[in-house]
Amino acid sequence: MTQLESFDKLVSLAKRRGFIFQSSEIYGGINACYDYGPLGVELKRNVKDIWWNAMTRDYDNIVGLDAAILMHPKVWEASGHIAGFTDPLVDCKKCKSRFREDTLPEENLTHRKCPKCEGALTEARNFNLMFKTEMGALEGAGTEVYLRPETAQGIFVNFLNVMDTSRQRIPFGIAQIGKAFRNEITPGNFTFRTREFEQMEMQYFVEPENSDEWFETWKQRRLEYYDRIGIKRENLRFEAHGPNELAHYAKAAFDIEFKFPIGWSELEGIHNRSDFDLKQHEAYSGKKMMAMDATTNKKFHPFIIETSAGCDRTVLAILSQAYEEQTLEDGSERTVMHFHPAVAPIKVAILPLMKKDGLKELAYEIYDDLKKILPAFFDEKGAIGRRYRRMDEAGTPFCVTIDHDTIEKGTVTIRDRDSMGQVTIPKEELKAWLLERIYV
Ligand code: GAP
């Protein structure tokens, strides 16, 4: 039994099976950008759907939003991103490698020698991580816009719109899933740090005096989400940001970290952002960003509890945890992806034992019926053992074989991906049997 020690094997399985491809691969690829293939897109969609439901269906005071990626340039002045969303960058004068100064080992910092070739390093200069582009046909002053580096600002600037139109009162939340872009200096580790990625962010607006309590509540609620998508508690931990690590807006911050093959690393940030964002946007836009206290009728600036998860990182965590290489009792080997059924891209495969005797047609009928309610897959090609292996690599939790007993006795055999155990049930019960085990 082998668990992942690095991302290498995952990268090759992801490509081989159609989870994740390098972007623009036929042109040699583009650094730190990835495309999700047929299995990957289903997996990612499940992660997003379960997140969306956990936010907007579990609670009646969280509503959704889908804000534009391009925003008024003043947003980024108000948010502090133009002045402060920078990394200190150093270059090696000899080999021209580029590093983030804050990630260099102590000895390189003291001697200012390149960790790769021992050449001399330049002084650090601040590099803004936002991607810039021009809006409209006219180049020049006033047309510069940015690709958003976080989805959060779309929520803050719509605070009044959403509160008024959805008739929410404090406390309430706004949830959003969308792309964000950062011109990372040191992207890498597969999809862990990329330049284009997707965030799942929920901003919860609360009374200032209750913000510590809500912060704790959301820490717990977020763990429950990870339970639902099958991430084991033993692979998760909270890491508090020390006073020196706190972002400019944060009153308190915890990361949820996952035990990746590269070590414990951030999956999600939970922040008490205080009233920083609303006050900033009030100052820059001139619009009062306040809510009304229901009992006193006084206006106040709500505090914001933010839960900010990386969708791609969550998918990477799921892939990392799921991967296992096994040597079976008969000496054969299999690679199996132990996805929780709720996130598995394909839930069930329908496999006729043979093509003849009407088995194929009957299997297709069962598949055709199932695929209306579940992502199902039909595979008639190759020996049954090979077909099981293919489904193990795709992480399909259940394979249903259709054999002569299906014709004679009306039963189907279900094979479990993880235990490889089999059960036989009447074919009429198949739908209910599967639904009970798949959805959370
Ligand atoms: N609105 C707060 C915010 O954006 P963040 O900690 O900078 O906070 C939140 O980002 C999450 O977004 C991270 O925990 C991570 O999962 C994901 N993320 C950030 N930068 C990323 C990158 N370059 N590639 C992939 N995911 C990233």
Tab-separated table of C-alpha atoms and ligand atoms in Angstrom:
chain	number	residue	atom	x	y	z
A	1	MET	CA	0.000	0.000	0.000
A	2	THR	CA	1.577	3.276	-1.074
A	3	GLN	CA	0.326	6.740	-0.285
A	4	LEU	CA	1.579	9.794	-2.147
A	5	GLU	CA	4.966	11.172	-1.214
A	6	SER	CA	5.034	13.832	-3.892
A	7	PHE	CA	2.722	15.184	-6.556
A	8	ASP	CA	4.602	13.399	-9.375
A	9	LYS	CA	2.429	10.286	-9.534
A	10	LEU	CA	-0.707	12.367	-9.178
A	11	VAL	CA	0.308	14.619	-12.059
A	12	SER	CA	0.700	11.599	-14.308
A	13	LEU	CA	-2.541	9.929	-13.199
A	14	ALA	CA	-4.367	13.253	-13.566
A	15	LYS	CA	-3.216	13.536	-17.146
A	16	ARG	CA	-3.613	9.861	-18.019
A	17	ARG	CA	-7.184	9.703	-16.762
A	18	GLY	CA	-8.346	13.181	-17.757
A	19	PHE	CA	-8.531	14.945	-14.421
A	20	ILE	CA	-6.088	17.792	-15.047
A	21	PHE	CA	-4.016	18.835	-18.076
A	22	GLN	CA	-1.347	21.466	-18.489
A	23	SER	CA	-2.923	24.493	-20.174
A	24	SER	CA	-2.059	24.922	-23.887
A	25	GLU	CA	-0.103	21.687	-23.761
A	26	ILE	CA	0.294	21.319	-27.535
A	27	TYR	CA	2.245	24.598	-27.489
A	28	GLY	CA	4.521	23.419	-24.727
A	29	GLY	CA	2.217	24.566	-21.937
A	30	ILE	CA	1.993	27.815	-20.030
A	31	ASN	CA	3.465	27.942	-16.579
A	32	ALA	CA	1.135	27.473	-13.603
A	33	CYS	CA	-2.098	27.314	-15.603
A	34	TYR	CA	-4.144	24.123	-15.767
A	35	ASP	CA	-7.208	22.761	-17.527
A	36	TYR	CA	-9.676	20.347	-15.956
A	37	GLY	CA	-10.493	17.365	-18.149
A	38	PRO	CA	-13.713	15.336	-18.234
A	39	LEU	CA	-13.178	13.698	-14.828
A	40	GLY	CA	-11.609	16.772	-13.234
A	41	VAL	CA	-14.432	19.075	-14.185
A	42	GLU	CA	-16.996	16.740	-12.607
A	43	LEU	CA	-14.933	16.442	-9.437
A	44	LYS	CA	-14.517	20.198	-9.204
A	45	ARG	CA	-18.183	20.818	-9.886
A	46	ASN	CA	-19.108	18.473	-7.041
A	47	VAL	CA	-16.787	20.349	-4.671
A	48	LYS	CA	-18.432	23.619	-5.676
A	49	ASP	CA	-21.999	22.296	-5.567
A	50	ILE	CA	-21.562	20.840	-2.086
A	51	TRP	CA	-19.985	24.106	-0.917
A	52	TRP	CA	-22.796	26.133	-2.476
A	53	ASN	CA	-25.442	23.966	-0.867
A	54	ALA	CA	-23.657	23.998	2.484
A	55	MET	CA	-23.830	27.789	2.381
A	56	THR	CA	-27.051	28.756	0.671
A	57	ARG	CA	-29.300	25.800	1.476
A	58	ASP	CA	-28.250	24.921	5.013
A	59	TYR	CA	-28.761	28.467	6.239
A	60	ASP	CA	-31.635	30.708	5.277
A	61	ASN	CA	-29.577	33.850	5.840
A	62	ILE	CA	-26.848	33.226	3.257
A	63	VAL	CA	-27.498	34.316	-0.302
A	64	GLY	CA	-25.436	33.982	-3.450
A	65	LEU	CA	-23.704	36.406	-5.772
A	66	ASP	CA	-21.803	36.254	-9.044
A	67	ALA	CA	-19.869	39.495	-9.461
A	68	ALA	CA	-17.821	40.521	-12.489
A	69	ILE	CA	-14.106	39.733	-12.606
A	70	LEU	CA	-13.336	43.250	-13.840
A	71	MET	CA	-14.124	45.946	-11.308
A	72	HIS	CA	-13.732	49.690	-11.000
A	73	PRO	CA	-10.002	50.425	-10.418
A	74	LYS	CA	-10.892	52.368	-7.264
A	75	VAL	CA	-11.989	49.091	-5.655
A	76	TRP	CA	-8.351	48.027	-5.515
A	77	GLU	CA	-7.245	51.357	-4.081
A	78	ALA	CA	-9.857	51.060	-1.344
A	79	SER	CA	-9.092	47.419	-0.644
A	80	GLY	CA	-5.395	48.143	-0.192
A	81	HIS	CA	-4.341	45.871	-3.068
A	82	ILE	CA	-2.671	48.591	-5.141
A	83	ALA	CA	-0.517	49.710	-2.259
A	84	GLY	CA	-0.070	46.481	-0.382
A	85	PHE	CA	-0.712	43.342	-2.450
A	86	THR	CA	2.947	42.853	-3.149
A	87	ASP	CA	5.666	40.311	-2.621
A	88	PRO	CA	9.300	41.278	-2.111
A	89	LEU	CA	11.140	40.072	-5.187
A	90	VAL	CA	14.875	39.423	-5.552
A	91	ASP	CA	16.805	38.389	-8.663
A	92	CYS	CA	20.060	36.509	-8.982
A	93	LYS	CA	22.444	38.685	-10.990
A	94	LYS	CA	24.277	35.607	-12.270
A	95	CYS	CA	21.697	32.910	-13.147
A	96	LYS	CA	18.744	35.339	-13.351
A	97	SER	CA	16.552	33.164	-11.121
A	98	ARG	CA	13.817	35.011	-9.293
A	99	PHE	CA	12.769	34.448	-5.681
A	100	ARG	CA	10.377	35.761	-3.101
A	101	GLU	CA	12.677	37.209	-0.493
A	102	ASP	CA	10.442	36.093	2.371
A	103	THR	CA	10.806	32.442	1.348
A	104	LEU	CA	14.604	32.378	1.113
A	105	PRO	CA	16.545	30.430	3.749
A	106	GLU	CA	18.149	32.543	6.460
A	107	GLU	CA	21.722	31.934	5.249
A	108	ASN	CA	20.925	33.207	1.747
A	109	LEU	CA	19.409	36.315	3.220
A	110	THR	CA	22.437	37.037	5.392
A	111	HIS	CA	25.010	36.451	2.650
A	112	ARG	CA	22.676	37.596	-0.181
A	113	LYS	CA	23.809	34.645	-2.294
A	114	CYS	CA	21.537	32.791	-4.725
A	115	PRO	CA	20.376	29.404	-3.343
A	116	LYS	CA	20.794	27.906	-6.819
A	117	CYS	CA	24.199	29.179	-8.022
A	118	GLU	CA	25.520	31.288	-5.143
A	119	GLY	CA	25.513	34.364	-7.369
A	120	ALA	CA	24.772	37.772	-5.865
A	121	LEU	CA	21.174	38.745	-5.215
A	122	THR	CA	19.650	42.138	-5.982
A	123	GLU	CA	17.951	44.229	-3.310
A	124	ALA	CA	14.296	43.338	-2.861
A	125	ARG	CA	11.714	45.340	-4.760
A	126	ASN	CA	7.993	45.160	-4.237
A	127	PHE	CA	6.174	43.356	-7.003
A	128	ASN	CA	2.393	43.784	-7.246
A	129	LEU	CA	0.645	40.471	-7.796
A	130	MET	CA	-2.355	41.847	-9.658
A	131	PHE	CA	-2.686	41.265	-13.402
A	132	LYS	CA	-3.242	44.507	-15.245
A	133	THR	CA	-5.037	44.999	-18.522
A	134	GLU	CA	-6.586	47.775	-20.629
A	135	MET	CA	-10.298	48.352	-20.929
A	136	GLY	CA	-11.825	49.623	-24.173
A	137	ALA	CA	-10.158	50.525	-27.448
A	138	LEU	CA	-8.204	53.520	-26.182
A	139	GLU	CA	-4.929	52.771	-24.502
A	140	GLY	CA	-3.723	55.217	-21.912
A	141	ALA	CA	-4.610	56.837	-18.652
A	142	GLY	CA	-7.900	55.899	-17.080
A	143	THR	CA	-8.380	52.658	-18.977
A	144	GLU	CA	-6.240	50.434	-16.780
A	145	VAL	CA	-8.144	47.670	-14.989
A	146	TYR	CA	-7.156	44.619	-12.997
A	147	LEU	CA	-8.193	41.002	-12.994
A	148	ARG	CA	-9.537	40.505	-9.477
A	149	PRO	CA	-7.030	38.865	-7.125
A	150	GLU	CA	-9.842	37.698	-4.814
A	151	THR	CA	-13.587	37.370	-5.182
A	152	ALA	CA	-14.227	39.012	-1.798
A	153	GLN	CA	-14.286	42.601	-3.065
A	154	GLY	CA	-17.214	41.836	-5.370
A	155	ILE	CA	-19.149	40.894	-2.251
A	156	PHE	CA	-18.133	43.961	-0.231
A	157	VAL	CA	-19.096	46.449	-2.924
A	158	ASN	CA	-22.477	44.738	-3.337
A	159	PHE	CA	-23.210	44.705	0.385
A	160	LEU	CA	-25.966	47.340	0.159
A	161	ASN	CA	-27.470	45.924	-3.046
A	162	VAL	CA	-27.747	42.460	-1.595
A	163	MET	CA	-28.967	43.537	1.829
A	164	ASP	CA	-31.701	45.710	0.313
A	165	THR	CA	-32.893	43.343	-2.385
A	166	SER	CA	-32.852	40.138	-0.353
A	167	ARG	CA	-34.268	41.863	2.742
A	168	GLN	CA	-31.595	40.412	4.982
A	169	ARG	CA	-30.737	41.744	8.396
A	170	ILE	CA	-27.508	41.334	10.284
A	171	PRO	CA	-26.297	38.627	10.711
A	172	PHE	CA	-26.345	37.413	7.134
A	173	GLY	CA	-23.892	36.107	4.589
A	174	ILE	CA	-23.059	36.427	0.902
A	175	ALA	CA	-21.511	33.458	-0.886
A	176	GLN	CA	-19.649	33.531	-4.162
A	177	ILE	CA	-17.622	31.145	-6.288
A	178	GLY	CA	-15.411	32.520	-9.002
A	179	LYS	CA	-12.054	32.927	-10.647
A	180	ALA	CA	-9.254	34.976	-9.154
A	181	PHE	CA	-5.891	35.844	-10.667
A	182	ARG	CA	-2.506	36.459	-9.083
A	183	ASN	CA	0.761	36.929	-10.849
A	184	GLU	CA	2.514	34.660	-8.333
A	185	ILE	CA	6.290	34.892	-8.298
A	186	THR	CA	6.795	31.320	-7.262
A	187	PRO	CA	3.842	29.294	-8.505
A	188	GLY	CA	4.147	25.547	-8.430
A	189	ASN	CA	3.432	22.256	-6.750
A	190	PHE	CA	0.946	21.323	-9.446
A	191	THR	CA	-2.335	23.163	-8.849
A	192	PHE	CA	-1.441	24.241	-5.316
A	193	ARG	CA	-0.276	27.690	-6.357
A	194	THR	CA	-1.359	28.828	-9.800
A	195	ARG	CA	-1.850	32.178	-11.468
A	196	GLU	CA	-5.498	31.593	-12.288
A	197	PHE	CA	-7.614	29.804	-9.709
A	198	GLU	CA	-11.070	29.595	-8.295
A	199	GLN	CA	-12.166	30.710	-4.860
A	200	MET	CA	-15.227	29.810	-2.816
A	201	GLU	CA	-15.748	32.749	-0.495
A	202	MET	CA	-18.472	33.568	1.993
A	203	GLN	CA	-18.553	36.869	3.848
A	204	TYR	CA	-20.717	36.892	6.959
A	205	PHE	CA	-21.823	40.313	8.221
A	206	VAL	CA	-22.248	40.465	11.989
A	207	GLU	CA	-22.626	42.858	14.880
A	208	PRO	CA	-19.153	43.860	16.050
A	209	GLU	CA	-19.715	42.619	19.590
A	210	ASN	CA	-20.635	39.142	18.312
A	211	SER	CA	-17.777	38.769	15.881
A	212	ASP	CA	-15.553	36.574	18.085
A	213	GLU	CA	-18.376	34.138	18.626
A	214	TRP	CA	-19.246	33.986	14.911
A	215	PHE	CA	-15.586	33.472	14.099
A	216	GLU	CA	-15.577	30.312	16.255
A	217	THR	CA	-18.884	29.150	14.784
A	218	TRP	CA	-17.576	29.433	11.266
A	219	LYS	CA	-14.385	27.566	12.114
A	220	GLN	CA	-16.522	24.610	13.178
A	221	ARG	CA	-18.964	24.872	10.286
A	222	ARG	CA	-16.145	24.783	7.791
A	223	LEU	CA	-14.780	21.552	9.247
A	224	GLU	CA	-18.204	20.021	8.723
A	225	TYR	CA	-17.996	20.926	5.036
A	226	TYR	CA	-14.725	19.056	4.713
A	227	ASP	CA	-16.389	16.039	6.353
A	228	ARG	CA	-19.019	16.102	3.640
A	229	ILE	CA	-16.525	15.980	0.821
A	230	GLY	CA	-14.657	13.187	2.556
A	231	ILE	CA	-11.546	14.998	3.759
A	232	LYS	CA	-10.445	13.218	6.894
A	233	ARG	CA	-10.129	15.196	10.100
A	234	GLU	CA	-6.676	13.694	10.678
A	235	ASN	CA	-5.537	15.460	7.489
A	236	LEU	CA	-6.811	18.857	8.621
A	237	ARG	CA	-5.621	21.264	11.261
A	238	PHE	CA	-6.091	24.892	12.262
A	239	GLU	CA	-3.110	27.220	12.230
A	240	ALA	CA	-3.489	30.606	13.865
A	241	HIS	CA	-1.800	33.598	12.266
A	242	GLY	CA	0.497	35.249	14.755
A	243	PRO	CA	0.147	39.025	15.380
A	244	ASN	CA	2.974	39.692	12.894
A	245	GLU	CA	1.436	37.568	10.154
A	246	LEU	CA	-2.024	39.141	10.241
A	247	ALA	CA	-3.114	40.764	6.987
A	248	HIS	CA	-3.731	44.507	7.194
A	249	TYR	CA	-7.494	43.980	7.439
A	250	ALA	CA	-7.605	41.109	9.903
A	251	LYS	CA	-8.471	41.168	13.577
A	252	ALA	CA	-8.029	37.405	13.843
A	253	ALA	CA	-7.095	34.784	11.277
A	254	PHE	CA	-6.851	31.027	11.139
A	255	ASP	CA	-5.871	28.851	8.230
A	256	ILE	CA	-7.338	25.443	7.728
A	257	GLU	CA	-4.358	23.414	6.622
A	258	PHE	CA	-4.329	20.091	4.819
A	259	LYS	CA	-1.599	17.491	5.000
A	260	PHE	CA	-0.477	17.651	1.360
A	261	PRO	CA	2.410	15.502	0.090
A	262	ILE	CA	4.477	18.727	0.335
A	263	GLY	CA	3.581	19.027	4.036
A	264	TRP	CA	0.877	20.892	5.960
A	265	SER	CA	-0.277	23.795	3.788
A	266	GLU	CA	-3.130	26.259	3.609
A	267	LEU	CA	-6.425	25.146	2.174
A	268	GLU	CA	-8.664	27.907	3.443
A	269	GLY	CA	-8.440	31.158	5.386
A	270	ILE	CA	-10.957	32.176	8.041
A	271	HIS	CA	-10.649	35.821	8.968
A	272	ASN	CA	-12.301	38.316	11.220
A	273	ARG	CA	-11.904	41.292	8.867
A	274	SER	CA	-13.483	43.730	11.334
A	275	ASP	CA	-15.186	46.728	9.690
A	276	PHE	CA	-12.118	47.481	7.604
A	277	ASP	CA	-13.569	46.688	4.171
A	278	LEU	CA	-16.903	48.443	4.519
A	279	LYS	CA	-15.273	51.530	5.988
A	280	GLN	CA	-12.682	51.610	3.223
A	281	HIS	CA	-15.312	51.374	0.497
A	282	GLU	CA	-17.358	53.996	2.286
A	283	ALA	CA	-14.378	56.350	2.323
A	284	TYR	CA	-13.514	55.784	-1.346
A	285	SER	CA	-17.034	55.656	-2.810
A	286	GLY	CA	-18.771	58.173	-0.570
A	287	LYS	CA	-21.636	55.680	-0.018
A	288	LYS	CA	-22.625	54.819	3.557
A	289	MET	CA	-21.858	51.125	3.977
A	290	MET	CA	-23.882	50.578	7.140
A	291	ALA	CA	-26.658	48.397	8.459
A	292	MET	CA	-29.468	49.206	10.835
A	293	ASP	CA	-29.661	47.745	14.312
A	294	ALA	CA	-33.145	46.183	14.529
A	295	THR	CA	-33.720	47.050	18.176
A	296	THR	CA	-32.162	50.486	18.528
A	297	ASN	CA	-32.639	51.622	14.895
A	298	LYS	CA	-29.088	52.931	15.008
A	299	LYS	CA	-26.789	52.536	12.006
A	300	PHE	CA	-23.500	50.726	12.408
A	301	HIS	CA	-20.670	49.211	10.373
A	302	PRO	CA	-20.957	45.424	10.533
A	303	PHE	CA	-17.860	43.296	11.091
A	304	ILE	CA	-17.122	40.635	8.518
A	305	ILE	CA	-16.251	37.015	9.151
A	306	GLU	CA	-14.708	35.658	5.979
A	307	THR	CA	-14.341	32.035	4.961
A	308	SER	CA	-12.149	31.857	1.879
A	309	ALA	CA	-11.449	28.456	0.377
A	310	GLY	CA	-9.466	27.606	-2.731
A	311	CYS	CA	-11.460	25.374	-5.009
A	312	ASP	CA	-8.450	24.071	-6.921
A	313	ARG	CA	-6.592	23.410	-3.693
A	314	THR	CA	-9.580	21.523	-2.345
A	315	VAL	CA	-9.615	19.385	-5.479
A	316	LEU	CA	-5.874	18.824	-5.060
A	317	ALA	CA	-6.410	17.828	-1.416
A	318	ILE	CA	-9.103	15.362	-2.458
A	319	LEU	CA	-6.888	13.899	-5.164
A	320	SER	CA	-3.915	13.637	-2.782
A	321	GLN	CA	-5.877	11.927	-0.051
A	322	ALA	CA	-7.639	9.589	-2.470
A	323	TYR	CA	-4.549	8.214	-4.214
A	324	GLU	CA	-3.405	4.740	-3.267
A	325	GLU	CA	-1.309	2.065	-4.943
A	326	GLN	CA	-2.108	-1.436	-3.767
A	327	THR	CA	-0.564	-4.836	-4.278
A	328	LEU	CA	-3.363	-7.370	-4.139
A	329	GLU	CA	-3.221	-10.896	-2.699
A	330	ASP	CA	-2.710	-12.432	-6.140
A	331	GLY	CA	0.326	-10.189	-6.648
A	332	SER	CA	-1.393	-7.876	-9.109
A	333	GLU	CA	-1.336	-4.137	-8.599
A	334	ARG	CA	-3.939	-1.468	-8.756
A	335	THR	CA	-4.066	2.288	-8.349
A	336	VAL	CA	-7.257	3.374	-6.723
A	337	MET	CA	-8.721	6.797	-6.028
A	338	HIS	CA	-10.732	6.562	-2.825
A	339	PHE	CA	-13.055	9.500	-3.452
A	340	HIS	CA	-16.025	10.047	-1.201
A	341	PRO	CA	-18.987	9.001	-3.387
A	342	ALA	CA	-20.439	12.510	-3.141
A	343	VAL	CA	-17.462	14.015	-5.013
A	344	ALA	CA	-16.593	11.070	-7.290
A	345	PRO	CA	-16.811	12.205	-10.937
A	346	ILE	CA	-18.501	8.973	-12.014
A	347	LYS	CA	-20.776	7.422	-9.415
A	348	VAL	CA	-21.474	4.111	-11.046
A	349	ALA	CA	-20.222	2.053	-13.980
A	350	ILE	CA	-22.462	-0.432	-15.744
A	351	LEU	CA	-20.510	-3.357	-17.115
A	352	PRO	CA	-22.053	-6.195	-19.134
A	353	LEU	CA	-20.055	-9.336	-18.365
A	354	MET	CA	-20.236	-10.252	-22.043
A	355	LYS	CA	-21.518	-8.535	-25.140
A	356	LYS	CA	-23.564	-11.518	-26.308
A	357	ASP	CA	-26.845	-13.137	-25.183
A	358	GLY	CA	-28.530	-9.764	-24.894
A	359	LEU	CA	-26.364	-8.763	-21.903
A	360	LYS	CA	-25.055	-5.680	-23.640
A	361	GLU	CA	-28.526	-4.424	-24.522
A	362	LEU	CA	-29.874	-5.085	-21.052
A	363	ALA	CA	-26.861	-3.355	-19.465
A	364	TYR	CA	-27.331	-0.372	-21.747
A	365	GLU	CA	-30.963	-0.123	-20.737
A	366	ILE	CA	-30.034	-0.075	-17.048
A	367	TYR	CA	-27.312	2.513	-17.735
A	368	ASP	CA	-29.654	4.675	-19.772
A	369	ASP	CA	-32.143	4.712	-16.940
A	370	LEU	CA	-29.525	5.448	-14.255
A	371	LYS	CA	-27.744	8.217	-16.111
A	372	LYS	CA	-30.816	10.402	-15.814
A	373	ILE	CA	-30.268	10.642	-12.071
A	374	LEU	CA	-26.541	9.895	-11.594
A	375	PRO	CA	-23.283	10.427	-13.480
A	376	ALA	CA	-23.025	6.886	-14.845
A	377	PHE	CA	-20.612	5.230	-17.249
A	378	PHE	CA	-21.108	2.329	-19.629
A	379	ASP	CA	-18.148	0.127	-20.503
A	380	GLU	CA	-18.357	-3.040	-22.515
A	381	LYS	CA	-14.764	-3.223	-23.705
A	382	GLY	CA	-12.085	-5.562	-22.385
A	383	ALA	CA	-11.836	-8.156	-19.641
A	384	ILE	CA	-13.930	-7.398	-16.576
A	385	GLY	CA	-10.804	-7.109	-14.370
A	386	ARG	CA	-9.375	-4.417	-16.629
A	387	ARG	CA	-12.631	-2.545	-16.631
A	388	TYR	CA	-12.640	-2.586	-12.813
A	389	ARG	CA	-9.074	-1.211	-12.776
A	390	ARG	CA	-10.037	1.640	-15.074
A	391	MET	CA	-12.896	2.550	-12.774
A	392	ASP	CA	-10.632	2.264	-9.703
A	393	GLU	CA	-8.333	4.886	-11.225
A	394	ALA	CA	-11.281	7.128	-12.005
A	395	GLY	CA	-12.418	6.700	-8.396
A	396	THR	CA	-15.831	5.265	-9.325
A	397	PRO	CA	-17.248	3.930	-6.065
A	398	PHE	CA	-19.537	1.275	-7.563
A	399	CYS	CA	-19.384	-1.040	-10.568
A	400	VAL	CA	-22.501	-2.946	-11.512
A	401	THR	CA	-22.077	-6.126	-13.529
A	402	ILE	CA	-24.838	-7.438	-15.671
A	403	ASP	CA	-24.667	-11.191	-16.221
A	404	HIS	CA	-26.893	-14.157	-16.990
A	405	ASP	CA	-28.422	-13.923	-13.525
A	406	THR	CA	-29.720	-10.489	-14.474
A	407	ILE	CA	-31.691	-12.105	-17.293
A	408	GLU	CA	-32.705	-15.220	-15.387
A	409	LYS	CA	-33.221	-13.944	-11.840
A	410	GLY	CA	-33.399	-10.190	-12.339
A	411	THR	CA	-30.406	-9.494	-10.079
A	412	VAL	CA	-27.311	-7.313	-10.515
A	413	THR	CA	-23.945	-7.566	-8.785
A	414	ILE	CA	-22.435	-4.457	-7.268
A	415	ARG	CA	-18.707	-4.318	-6.665
A	416	ASP	CA	-17.363	-1.903	-4.071
A	417	ARG	CA	-14.264	0.038	-5.180
A	418	ASP	CA	-12.522	0.114	-1.805
A	419	SER	CA	-13.176	-3.363	-0.389
A	420	MET	CA	-13.648	-5.028	-3.793
A	421	GLY	CA	-16.447	-6.957	-2.061
A	422	GLN	CA	-19.580	-7.797	-4.029
A	423	VAL	CA	-23.268	-7.848	-3.246
A	424	THR	CA	-26.159	-9.065	-5.362
A	425	ILE	CA	-29.490	-7.267	-5.296
A	426	PRO	CA	-32.690	-7.216	-7.391
A	427	LYS	CA	-32.217	-4.793	-10.251
A	428	GLU	CA	-35.300	-2.795	-9.258
A	429	GLU	CA	-33.555	-1.855	-6.011
A	430	LEU	CA	-30.398	-0.565	-7.684
A	431	LYS	CA	-31.360	3.109	-7.917
A	432	ALA	CA	-32.355	3.417	-4.271
A	433	TRP	CA	-29.322	1.374	-3.161
A	434	LEU	CA	-26.968	3.737	-4.988
A	435	LEU	CA	-28.659	6.990	-4.015
A	436	GLU	CA	-28.549	6.036	-0.357
A	437	ARG	CA	-24.793	5.569	-0.495
A	438	ILE	CA	-23.794	8.455	-2.743
A	439	TYR	CA	-25.401	11.677	-1.690
A	440	VAL	CA	-24.700	13.435	1.592
B	1	GAP	N1	-10.280	37.022	0.415
B	1	GAP	C1	-9.233	36.466	1.202
B	1	GAP	C2	-8.271	35.740	0.410
B	1	GAP	O1	-8.252	35.791	-0.812
B	1	GAP	P1	-6.171	34.175	0.626
B	1	GAP	O2	-5.666	33.443	1.839
B	1	GAP	O3	-5.239	35.061	-0.100
B	1	GAP	O4	-7.424	35.002	1.169
B	1	GAP	C3	-7.821	32.276	0.036
B	1	GAP	O5	-6.795	33.139	-0.378
B	1	GAP	C4	-7.622	30.879	-0.552
B	1	GAP	O6	-7.482	30.949	-1.969
B	1	GAP	C5	-6.347	30.187	-0.080
B	1	GAP	O7	-6.543	29.542	1.158
B	1	GAP	C6	-6.100	29.197	-1.193
B	1	GAP	O8	-6.868	28.021	-1.008
B	1	GAP	C7	-6.612	29.929	-2.412
B	1	GAP	N2	-5.482	30.514	-3.162
B	1	GAP	C8	-4.861	31.696	-2.921
B	1	GAP	N3	-3.870	31.898	-3.807
B	1	GAP	C9	-3.858	30.831	-4.642
B	1	GAP	C10	-3.078	30.436	-5.771
B	1	GAP	N4	-2.116	31.228	-6.252
B	1	GAP	N5	-3.351	29.260	-6.367
B	1	GAP	C11	-4.350	28.462	-5.911
B	1	GAP	N6	-5.118	28.772	-4.852
B	1	GAP	C12	-4.893	29.945	-4.223
